[in-house]
Coordinates of C-alpha atoms in Angstrom, one line a residue:
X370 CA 105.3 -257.4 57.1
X371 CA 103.8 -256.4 60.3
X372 CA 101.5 -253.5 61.1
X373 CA 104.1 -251.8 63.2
X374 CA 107.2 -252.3 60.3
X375 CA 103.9 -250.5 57.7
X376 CA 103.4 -247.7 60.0
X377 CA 106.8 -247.3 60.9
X378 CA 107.2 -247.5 56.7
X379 CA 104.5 -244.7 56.0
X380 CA 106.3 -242.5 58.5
X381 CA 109.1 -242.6 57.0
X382 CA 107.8 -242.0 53.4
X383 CA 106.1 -239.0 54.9
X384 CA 109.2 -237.5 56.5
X385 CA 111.3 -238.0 53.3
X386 CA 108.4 -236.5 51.8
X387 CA 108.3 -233.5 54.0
X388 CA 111.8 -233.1 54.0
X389 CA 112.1 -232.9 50.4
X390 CA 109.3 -230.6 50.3
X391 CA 111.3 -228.5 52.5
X392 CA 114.4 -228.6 50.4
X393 CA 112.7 -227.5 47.3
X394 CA 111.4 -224.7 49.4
X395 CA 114.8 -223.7 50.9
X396 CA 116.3 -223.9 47.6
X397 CA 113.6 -221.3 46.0
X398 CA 113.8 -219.4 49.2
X399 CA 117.7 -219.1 48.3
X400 CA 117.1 -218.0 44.5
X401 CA 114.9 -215.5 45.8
X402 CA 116.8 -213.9 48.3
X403 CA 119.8 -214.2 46.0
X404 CA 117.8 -212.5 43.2
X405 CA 116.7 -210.2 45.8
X406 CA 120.6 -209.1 46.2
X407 CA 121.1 -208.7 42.4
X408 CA 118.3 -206.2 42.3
X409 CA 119.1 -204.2 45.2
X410 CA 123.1 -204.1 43.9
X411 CA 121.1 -203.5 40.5
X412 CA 119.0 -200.4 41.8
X413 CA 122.0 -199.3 44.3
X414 CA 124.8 -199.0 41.4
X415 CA 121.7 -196.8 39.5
X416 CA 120.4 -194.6 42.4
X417 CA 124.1 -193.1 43.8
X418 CA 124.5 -191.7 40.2
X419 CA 120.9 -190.4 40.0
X420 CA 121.2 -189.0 44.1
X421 CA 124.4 -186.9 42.7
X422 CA 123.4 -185.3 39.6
X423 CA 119.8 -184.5 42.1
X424 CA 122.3 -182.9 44.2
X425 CA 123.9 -181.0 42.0
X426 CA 120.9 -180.0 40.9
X427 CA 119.4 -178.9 43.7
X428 CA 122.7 -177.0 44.2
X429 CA 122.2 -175.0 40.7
X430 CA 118.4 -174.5 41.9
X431 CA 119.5 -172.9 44.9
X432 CA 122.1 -170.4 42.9
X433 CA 119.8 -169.1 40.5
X434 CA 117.7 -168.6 43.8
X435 CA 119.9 -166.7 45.5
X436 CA 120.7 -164.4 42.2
X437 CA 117.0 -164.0 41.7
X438 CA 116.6 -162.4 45.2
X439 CA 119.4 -160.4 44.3
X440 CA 117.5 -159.0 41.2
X441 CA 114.4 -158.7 43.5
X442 CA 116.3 -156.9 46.1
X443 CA 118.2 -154.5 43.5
X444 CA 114.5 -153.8 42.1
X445 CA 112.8 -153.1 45.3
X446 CA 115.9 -150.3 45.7
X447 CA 115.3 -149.2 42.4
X448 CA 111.7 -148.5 43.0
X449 CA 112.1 -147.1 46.6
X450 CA 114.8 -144.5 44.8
X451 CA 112.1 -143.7 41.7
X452 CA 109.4 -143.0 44.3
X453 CA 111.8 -140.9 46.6
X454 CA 113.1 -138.8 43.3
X455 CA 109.0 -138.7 42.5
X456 CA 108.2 -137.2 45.5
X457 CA 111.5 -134.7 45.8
X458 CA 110.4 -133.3 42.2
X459 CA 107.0 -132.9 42.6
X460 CA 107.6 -131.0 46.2
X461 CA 110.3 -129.2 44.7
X462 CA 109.0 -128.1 41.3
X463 CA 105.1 -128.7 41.5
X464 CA 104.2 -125.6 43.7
X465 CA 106.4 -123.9 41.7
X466 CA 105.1 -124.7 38.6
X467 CA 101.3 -124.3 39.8
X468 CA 101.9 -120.8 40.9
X469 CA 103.9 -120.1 37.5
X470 CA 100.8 -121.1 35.5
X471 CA 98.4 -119.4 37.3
X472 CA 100.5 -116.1 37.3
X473 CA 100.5 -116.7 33.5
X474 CA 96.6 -117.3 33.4
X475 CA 95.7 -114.0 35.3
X476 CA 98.4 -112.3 33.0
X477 CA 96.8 -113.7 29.8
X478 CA 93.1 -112.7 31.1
X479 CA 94.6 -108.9 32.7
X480 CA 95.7 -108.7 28.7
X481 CA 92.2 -110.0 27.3
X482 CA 90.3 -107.5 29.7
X483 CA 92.6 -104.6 28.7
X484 CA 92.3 -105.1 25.0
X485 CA 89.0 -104.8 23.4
X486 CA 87.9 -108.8 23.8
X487 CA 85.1 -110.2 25.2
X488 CA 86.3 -111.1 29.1
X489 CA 87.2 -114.5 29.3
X490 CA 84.8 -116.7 32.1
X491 CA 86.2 -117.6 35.6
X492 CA 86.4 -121.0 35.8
X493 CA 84.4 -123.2 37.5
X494 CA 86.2 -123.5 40.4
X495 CA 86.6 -119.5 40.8
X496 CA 82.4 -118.9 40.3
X497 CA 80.7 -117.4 43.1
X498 CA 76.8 -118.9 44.1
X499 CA 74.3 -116.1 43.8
X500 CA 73.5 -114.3 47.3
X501 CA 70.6 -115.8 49.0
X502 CA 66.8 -114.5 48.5
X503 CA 65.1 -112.3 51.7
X504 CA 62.1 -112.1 52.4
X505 CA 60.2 -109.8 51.6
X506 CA 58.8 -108.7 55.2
X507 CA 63.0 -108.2 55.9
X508 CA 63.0 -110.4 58.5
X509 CA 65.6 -113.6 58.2

């Protein structure tokens, strides 16, 4: 054998070498990508079933939503009402009452000074402050 026929020899040992190389790599590259398919069919045929029953229950979230800002709306009336019916009775029967129960207090004490019993005190509220002190050259 001649130097050209070995070199000629050793590049083709390295291209069938390559080339095989290459096959086994296709080949895996294949499996992979076709195991790549299985689990995305895999994880496809589980997530549809899993995206609906989400929807759905997103759906119920969103009714019981709505019927709790019903509620809320139905108590903010409610409290709007008591405060308006709060402020009608107290204007309607508080003066009322106020002057009822004084008229009843100076009754009670028009009775205590009439009768023989100590007079009863003013209150607080009704208490006069002493009169200021002059001087005693007159003068103010």
């Amino acid at each position: 054998m001649s130097g050209g026929e070995v070199a000629g020899l050793l590049v083709a040992v390295f291209w069938a070498i390559l080339v095989s190389f290459l096959a086994v790599a296709l080949v895996r590259l294949a499996q992979a990508l076709r195991a790549a398919t299985e689990l995305v069919t895999s994880v496809t045929e589980r997530a549809v079933p899993l995206l609906g029953e989400a929807s759905q229950t997103v759906r119920s979230a969103q009714a019981q939503l709505d019927r709790v800002e019903t509620i809320a709306t139905d108590v903010q009336d409610v409290a709007s009402n008591a405060s308006a019916l709060s402020a009608t009775v107290a204007s309607t029967f508080g003066g009322p009452l106020v002057k009822v129960a004084a008229f009843g207090y100076g009754v009670r004490r028009a009775l205590r000074r009439r009768g023989a019993g100590p007079a009863e005190p003013p209150p607080a509220a009704a208490r006069t402050l002493p009169a200021p002190r002059r001087h005693p050259t007159g003068k103010d």
